[in-house]
């Protein structure tokens, strides 16, 4: 059998493994991601909490049915059983223990073929997520981490939370409530502006160094040249001078862009970031020096042909 070339191997790997796997994965999760996005948008509208919980239940049910079809009934049975046990033990200080024993018995019965093996193994992951959520809630109630018994809508919203109901991970009841509150979302204009500017700066420096390296046949690329490179000028005065100039430019850019990060401001303000007005005003105070230098370097690069 003739040896397969490396190029042919990667082509076969891409066609026979990578692309089909990516396509199948996308077909499986695109609806889940879309529903997560829909719930996220809905929760930011300031609706009453019970509507948010109902939307979580509806989204979770839809995703469970999409992945497990009629076998969803076994997940529903487990969640109903958990809430019934939790309700009956609401005055006990051992809710977590009672729930653990009940869920263990249920899972053992499932493993002993109460449900057909194929169906049980298919939805085992979702069952375990429900079990971990219910048990953690029971112990949180025992320890007063959760101060009051959740209502049926709150409990089911937590159990069927669309963000975790299929693939997990497990989250606590408190984390679920925080997600329902949908706190305002690094969206920092000044941070985005700094990163975008840094991207342009590094790109222009890269192409300019590459052009100058070709013109002078010098080791002045962004990355250190290997010892076997074809450049004629490797460490003479010209190479040192150009690298020194670009080094000073880097210090200038870091100072220019770093001027936004004020160590005297409050930590909360620093984490949330500054608004567009502050960012533009700060750059205006600096006469847009960094951007003008970047523009000048780009013009110089274009003039070099």
Tab-separated table of C-alpha atoms in Angstrom:
chain	number	residue	atom	x	y	z
A	1	UNK	CA	0.000	0.000	0.000
A	2	UNK	CA	1.463	3.311	-1.063
A	3	UNK	CA	2.304	5.739	1.695
A	4	UNK	CA	-0.151	8.627	2.034
A	5	UNK	CA	1.407	12.063	1.764
A	6	UNK	CA	1.055	14.487	4.633
A	7	UNK	CA	-1.110	16.817	2.541
A	8	UNK	CA	-3.421	13.987	1.546
A	9	UNK	CA	-3.604	12.799	5.165
A	10	UNK	CA	-4.743	16.202	6.419
A	11	UNK	CA	-7.215	16.482	3.556
A	12	UNK	CA	-8.763	13.143	4.463
A	13	UNK	CA	-8.741	14.042	8.150
A	14	UNK	CA	-10.552	17.290	7.401
A	15	UNK	CA	-13.168	15.737	5.125
A	16	UNK	CA	-13.722	12.538	7.034
A	17	UNK	CA	-13.496	13.726	10.642
A	18	UNK	CA	-13.191	17.433	11.408
A	19	UNK	CA	-15.875	18.831	9.089
A	20	UNK	CA	-18.516	16.124	9.766
A	21	UNK	CA	-17.944	16.403	13.512
A	22	UNK	CA	-18.238	20.190	13.452
A	23	UNK	CA	-21.361	20.019	11.292
A	24	UNK	CA	-23.063	17.459	13.514
A	25	UNK	CA	-22.121	19.396	16.639
A	26	UNK	CA	-23.561	22.595	15.215
A	27	UNK	CA	-26.750	20.812	14.208
A	28	UNK	CA	-27.109	19.563	17.773
A	29	UNK	CA	-26.469	22.787	19.688
A	30	UNK	CA	-27.606	25.682	17.475
A	31	UNK	CA	-31.154	25.598	18.859
A	32	UNK	CA	-29.855	25.342	22.409
A	33	UNK	CA	-27.620	28.375	21.889
A	34	UNK	CA	-30.455	30.308	20.252
A	35	UNK	CA	-32.819	29.607	23.165
A	36	UNK	CA	-30.117	30.606	25.654
A	37	UNK	CA	-29.736	33.899	23.816
A	38	UNK	CA	-33.516	34.403	23.736
A	39	UNK	CA	-33.796	33.803	27.477
A	40	UNK	CA	-30.894	36.136	28.143
A	41	UNK	CA	-32.568	38.923	26.180
A	42	UNK	CA	-35.937	38.248	27.821
A	43	UNK	CA	-34.488	38.366	31.314
A	44	UNK	CA	-33.010	41.801	30.666
A	45	UNK	CA	-36.441	43.323	29.979
A	46	UNK	CA	-37.292	43.842	33.650
A	47	UNK	CA	-40.147	41.300	33.655
A	48	UNK	CA	-41.613	39.853	36.886
A	49	UNK	CA	-39.543	36.978	38.315
A	50	UNK	CA	-42.281	34.379	37.791
A	51	UNK	CA	-42.311	35.079	34.052
A	52	UNK	CA	-38.545	34.606	33.957
A	53	UNK	CA	-38.869	31.284	35.775
A	54	UNK	CA	-41.598	30.148	33.378
A	55	UNK	CA	-39.430	31.060	30.402
A	56	UNK	CA	-36.608	28.993	31.901
A	57	UNK	CA	-38.955	26.027	32.315
A	58	UNK	CA	-40.310	26.358	28.769
A	59	UNK	CA	-36.837	26.644	27.256
A	60	UNK	CA	-35.549	23.702	29.263
A	61	UNK	CA	-38.502	21.515	28.318
A	62	UNK	CA	-38.068	22.313	24.652
A	63	UNK	CA	-34.371	21.464	24.733
A	64	UNK	CA	-34.986	18.233	26.629
A	65	UNK	CA	-37.612	17.191	24.090
A	66	UNK	CA	-35.318	18.149	21.231
A	67	UNK	CA	-32.538	15.908	22.550
A	68	UNK	CA	-34.476	13.073	24.227
A	69	UNK	CA	-37.965	13.130	22.688
A	70	UNK	CA	-40.411	11.033	24.754
A	71	UNK	CA	-37.703	9.961	27.211
A	72	UNK	CA	-37.994	13.484	28.666
A	73	UNK	CA	-40.757	12.086	30.853
A	74	UNK	CA	-38.163	10.343	33.046
A	75	UNK	CA	-36.384	13.625	33.734
A	76	UNK	CA	-39.759	15.184	34.534
A	77	UNK	CA	-40.556	12.309	36.896
A	78	UNK	CA	-37.268	12.753	38.750
A	79	UNK	CA	-37.736	16.507	39.150
A	80	UNK	CA	-41.321	16.108	40.423
A	81	UNK	CA	-40.227	13.435	42.873
A	82	UNK	CA	-37.420	15.689	44.142
A	83	UNK	CA	-39.767	18.588	44.809
A	84	UNK	CA	-42.313	16.347	46.552
A	85	UNK	CA	-39.608	14.999	48.875
A	86	UNK	CA	-38.276	18.506	49.452
A	87	UNK	CA	-41.766	19.764	50.274
A	88	UNK	CA	-42.547	16.892	52.644
A	89	UNK	CA	-39.238	17.429	54.470
A	90	UNK	CA	-39.484	21.216	54.515
A	91	UNK	CA	-39.453	21.310	58.340
A	92	UNK	CA	-36.571	18.857	58.641
A	93	UNK	CA	-32.907	19.726	58.982
A	94	UNK	CA	-31.901	16.754	56.820
A	95	UNK	CA	-33.438	17.650	53.475
A	96	UNK	CA	-30.178	16.994	51.649
A	97	UNK	CA	-29.860	13.517	53.136
A	98	UNK	CA	-33.460	12.537	52.331
A	99	UNK	CA	-33.091	13.812	48.781
A	100	UNK	CA	-29.788	11.976	48.342
A	101	UNK	CA	-31.305	8.658	49.455
A	102	UNK	CA	-34.406	9.124	47.273
A	103	UNK	CA	-32.386	10.042	44.167
A	104	UNK	CA	-29.945	7.177	44.778
A	105	UNK	CA	-32.822	4.684	44.887
A	106	UNK	CA	-34.291	6.165	41.706
A	107	UNK	CA	-30.984	6.031	39.843
A	108	UNK	CA	-30.289	2.454	40.991
A	109	UNK	CA	-33.696	1.380	39.748
A	110	UNK	CA	-32.938	3.013	36.417
A	111	UNK	CA	-29.567	1.264	36.208
A	112	UNK	CA	-31.323	-2.039	37.006
A	113	UNK	CA	-33.329	-1.677	33.810
A	114	UNK	CA	-36.496	0.002	35.071
A	115	UNK	CA	-36.028	1.893	31.791
A	116	UNK	CA	-34.596	0.279	28.663
A	117	UNK	CA	-30.822	0.513	28.615
A	118	UNK	CA	-30.487	2.585	25.438
A	119	UNK	CA	-32.908	5.288	26.615
A	120	UNK	CA	-31.433	5.417	30.127
A	121	UNK	CA	-27.852	5.795	28.923
A	122	UNK	CA	-28.920	8.459	26.451
A	123	UNK	CA	-30.360	10.727	29.145
A	124	UNK	CA	-28.071	9.750	32.021
A	125	UNK	CA	-26.216	13.062	31.857
A	126	UNK	CA	-29.384	15.151	32.150
A	127	UNK	CA	-30.563	12.966	35.037
A	128	UNK	CA	-27.319	13.539	36.897
A	129	UNK	CA	-27.589	17.309	36.412
A	130	UNK	CA	-31.102	17.249	37.911
A	131	UNK	CA	-29.888	15.087	40.783
A	132	UNK	CA	-26.935	17.339	41.629
A	133	UNK	CA	-29.088	20.461	41.509
A	134	UNK	CA	-31.785	19.010	43.757
A	135	UNK	CA	-29.316	17.597	46.304
A	136	UNK	CA	-27.332	20.843	46.461
A	137	UNK	CA	-30.542	22.802	47.017
A	138	UNK	CA	-31.501	20.466	49.836
A	139	UNK	CA	-28.197	20.979	51.646
A	140	UNK	CA	-28.332	24.747	50.989
A	141	UNK	CA	-31.740	24.830	52.691
A	142	UNK	CA	-30.375	22.828	55.624
A	143	UNK	CA	-27.496	25.274	56.048
A	144	UNK	CA	-29.731	28.318	55.484
A	145	UNK	CA	-27.646	29.334	52.460
A	146	UNK	CA	-30.997	29.463	50.710
A	147	UNK	CA	-33.228	31.151	53.308
A	148	UNK	CA	-36.654	29.883	52.214
A	149	UNK	CA	-38.232	26.947	50.436
A	150	UNK	CA	-38.482	27.780	46.712
A	151	UNK	CA	-41.871	27.829	45.081
A	152	UNK	CA	-42.646	25.131	42.479
A	153	UNK	CA	-42.030	27.623	39.670
A	154	UNK	CA	-38.668	28.679	41.136
A	155	UNK	CA	-37.618	25.070	41.711
A	156	UNK	CA	-38.571	23.902	38.220
A	157	UNK	CA	-37.004	26.980	36.658
A	158	UNK	CA	-33.766	26.090	38.428
A	159	UNK	CA	-33.927	22.417	37.489
A	160	UNK	CA	-34.743	23.098	33.828
A	161	UNK	CA	-32.502	26.129	33.451
A	162	UNK	CA	-31.808	26.105	29.715
A	163	UNK	CA	-28.150	27.004	30.100
A	164	UNK	CA	-27.330	23.795	32.017
A	165	UNK	CA	-30.171	21.314	31.551
A	166	UNK	CA	-28.548	19.331	28.720
A	167	UNK	CA	-24.762	19.479	29.040
A	168	UNK	CA	-24.390	21.108	32.443
A	169	UNK	CA	-22.437	22.228	34.315
A	170	UNK	CA	-24.110	22.067	37.687
A	171	UNK	CA	-24.822	25.448	39.227
A	172	UNK	CA	-26.159	26.386	42.643
A	173	UNK	CA	-29.601	27.853	43.236
A	174	UNK	CA	-28.004	31.190	44.124
A	175	UNK	CA	-26.106	31.251	40.826
A	176	UNK	CA	-29.355	30.551	38.999
A	177	UNK	CA	-31.056	33.484	40.708
A	178	UNK	CA	-28.153	35.736	39.785
A	179	UNK	CA	-28.515	34.641	36.173
A	180	UNK	CA	-32.229	35.426	36.339
A	181	UNK	CA	-31.452	38.919	37.610
A	182	UNK	CA	-29.341	39.301	34.484
A	183	UNK	CA	-26.895	41.861	35.777
A	184	UNK	CA	-25.641	44.370	33.285
A	185	UNK	CA	-22.789	42.986	31.176
A	186	UNK	CA	-15.521	44.275	29.866
A	187	UNK	CA	-18.673	46.018	27.808
A	188	UNK	CA	-16.002	48.633	28.172
A	189	UNK	CA	-15.679	51.126	25.337
A	190	UNK	CA	-12.269	52.306	26.461
A	191	UNK	CA	-10.929	48.754	26.680
A	192	UNK	CA	-12.298	47.921	23.240
A	193	UNK	CA	-10.811	51.132	21.827
A	194	UNK	CA	-7.408	50.368	23.344
A	195	UNK	CA	-7.379	46.795	22.027
A	196	UNK	CA	-8.516	47.879	18.566
A	197	UNK	CA	-5.859	50.587	18.445
A	198	UNK	CA	-3.252	48.098	19.636
A	199	UNK	CA	-4.271	45.748	16.835
A	200	UNK	CA	-3.737	48.420	14.178
A	201	UNK	CA	-0.445	49.484	15.744
A	202	UNK	CA	1.004	45.981	15.849
A	203	UNK	CA	-0.148	45.230	12.301
A	204	UNK	CA	1.440	48.380	10.867
A	205	UNK	CA	4.650	47.750	12.785
A	206	UNK	CA	4.723	44.186	11.452
A	207	UNK	CA	4.285	45.104	7.777
A	208	UNK	CA	6.662	48.071	8.049
A	209	UNK	CA	9.392	45.963	9.638
A	210	UNK	CA	8.866	43.338	6.956
A	211	UNK	CA	9.187	45.921	4.189
A	212	UNK	CA	12.312	47.493	5.715
A	213	UNK	CA	13.842	44.053	6.280
A	214	UNK	CA	13.407	43.295	2.593
A	215	UNK	CA	14.834	46.661	1.484
A	216	UNK	CA	17.899	46.639	3.732
A	217	UNK	CA	18.247	42.848	3.940
A	218	UNK	CA	18.392	43.262	7.697
A	219	UNK	CA	17.244	41.261	10.716
A	220	UNK	CA	14.612	43.749	11.852
A	221	UNK	CA	11.429	41.661	11.690
A	222	UNK	CA	8.904	41.621	14.524
A	223	UNK	CA	10.209	38.215	15.580
A	224	UNK	CA	13.865	37.367	15.979
A	225	UNK	CA	15.291	35.897	12.790
A	226	UNK	CA	16.741	32.369	12.922
A	227	UNK	CA	20.498	32.032	12.677
A	228	UNK	CA	20.149	30.613	9.162
A	229	UNK	CA	18.182	33.546	7.716
A	230	UNK	CA	19.255	35.013	4.368
A	231	UNK	CA	19.604	38.616	5.590
A	232	UNK	CA	23.000	40.183	4.965
A	233	UNK	CA	22.800	42.669	7.859
A	234	UNK	CA	22.349	40.774	11.093
A	235	UNK	CA	23.764	42.814	13.940
A	236	UNK	CA	25.440	45.919	12.541
A	237	UNK	CA	24.749	49.554	13.420
A	238	UNK	CA	21.776	49.853	11.029
A	239	UNK	CA	20.035	46.851	12.542
A	240	UNK	CA	20.599	48.093	16.088
A	241	UNK	CA	19.388	51.590	15.191
A	242	UNK	CA	16.136	50.463	13.560
A	243	UNK	CA	15.360	48.026	16.362
A	244	UNK	CA	16.066	50.775	18.900
A	245	UNK	CA	13.663	53.126	17.119
A	246	UNK	CA	10.905	50.526	17.091
A	247	UNK	CA	11.637	49.769	20.759
A	248	UNK	CA	11.188	53.425	21.658
A	249	UNK	CA	7.981	53.486	19.627
A	250	UNK	CA	6.695	50.532	21.667
A	251	UNK	CA	7.398	52.388	24.904
A	252	UNK	CA	5.607	55.440	23.506
A	253	UNK	CA	2.560	53.396	22.481
A	254	UNK	CA	2.367	51.612	25.817
A	255	UNK	CA	2.501	54.937	27.624
A	256	UNK	CA	-0.097	56.437	25.302
A	257	UNK	CA	-2.542	53.558	25.606
A	258	UNK	CA	-1.783	52.930	29.283
A	259	UNK	CA	-2.789	56.470	30.206
A	260	UNK	CA	-6.405	55.254	30.353
A	261	UNK	CA	-5.791	52.947	33.269
A	262	UNK	CA	-5.772	55.293	36.244
A	263	UNK	CA	-4.654	53.682	39.482
A	264	UNK	CA	-6.446	56.364	41.528
A	265	UNK	CA	-9.981	55.493	40.423
A	266	UNK	CA	-12.264	53.176	42.342
A	267	UNK	CA	-11.918	49.459	41.636
A	268	UNK	CA	-15.552	49.130	40.550
A	269	UNK	CA	-15.175	51.926	37.994
A	270	UNK	CA	-11.955	50.374	36.701
A	271	UNK	CA	-13.642	46.979	36.222
A	272	UNK	CA	-16.713	48.416	34.477
A	273	UNK	CA	-14.583	50.603	32.230
A	274	UNK	CA	-14.950	54.177	31.073
A	275	UNK	CA	-17.491	55.483	28.632
A	276	UNK	CA	-16.974	56.754	25.113
A	277	UNK	CA	-16.961	60.396	26.205
A	278	UNK	CA	-14.094	59.875	28.656
A	279	UNK	CA	-12.097	57.871	26.106
A	280	UNK	CA	-12.382	60.425	23.326
A	281	UNK	CA	-11.721	63.304	25.731
A	282	UNK	CA	-8.588	61.589	27.039
A	283	UNK	CA	-7.219	61.047	23.544
A	284	UNK	CA	-8.070	64.628	22.649
A	285	UNK	CA	-6.081	65.869	25.634
A	286	UNK	CA	-3.128	63.891	24.268
A	287	UNK	CA	-3.693	65.430	20.795
A	288	UNK	CA	-4.301	61.933	19.380
A	289	UNK	CA	-0.515	61.607	19.285
A	290	UNK	CA	-0.381	57.825	19.116
A	291	UNK	CA	-2.904	57.655	16.298
A	292	UNK	CA	-1.108	60.346	14.302
A	293	UNK	CA	2.182	58.488	14.667
A	294	UNK	CA	0.486	55.278	13.550
A	295	UNK	CA	-0.999	57.040	10.537
A	296	UNK	CA	2.397	58.509	9.638
A	297	UNK	CA	4.004	55.057	9.810
A	298	UNK	CA	1.280	53.660	7.554
A	299	UNK	CA	1.864	56.441	5.007
A	300	UNK	CA	5.606	55.760	5.167
A	301	UNK	CA	4.935	52.062	4.614
A	302	UNK	CA	2.790	52.800	1.564
A	303	UNK	CA	5.424	55.145	0.130
A	304	UNK	CA	8.006	52.395	0.334
A	305	UNK	CA	5.922	50.555	-2.260
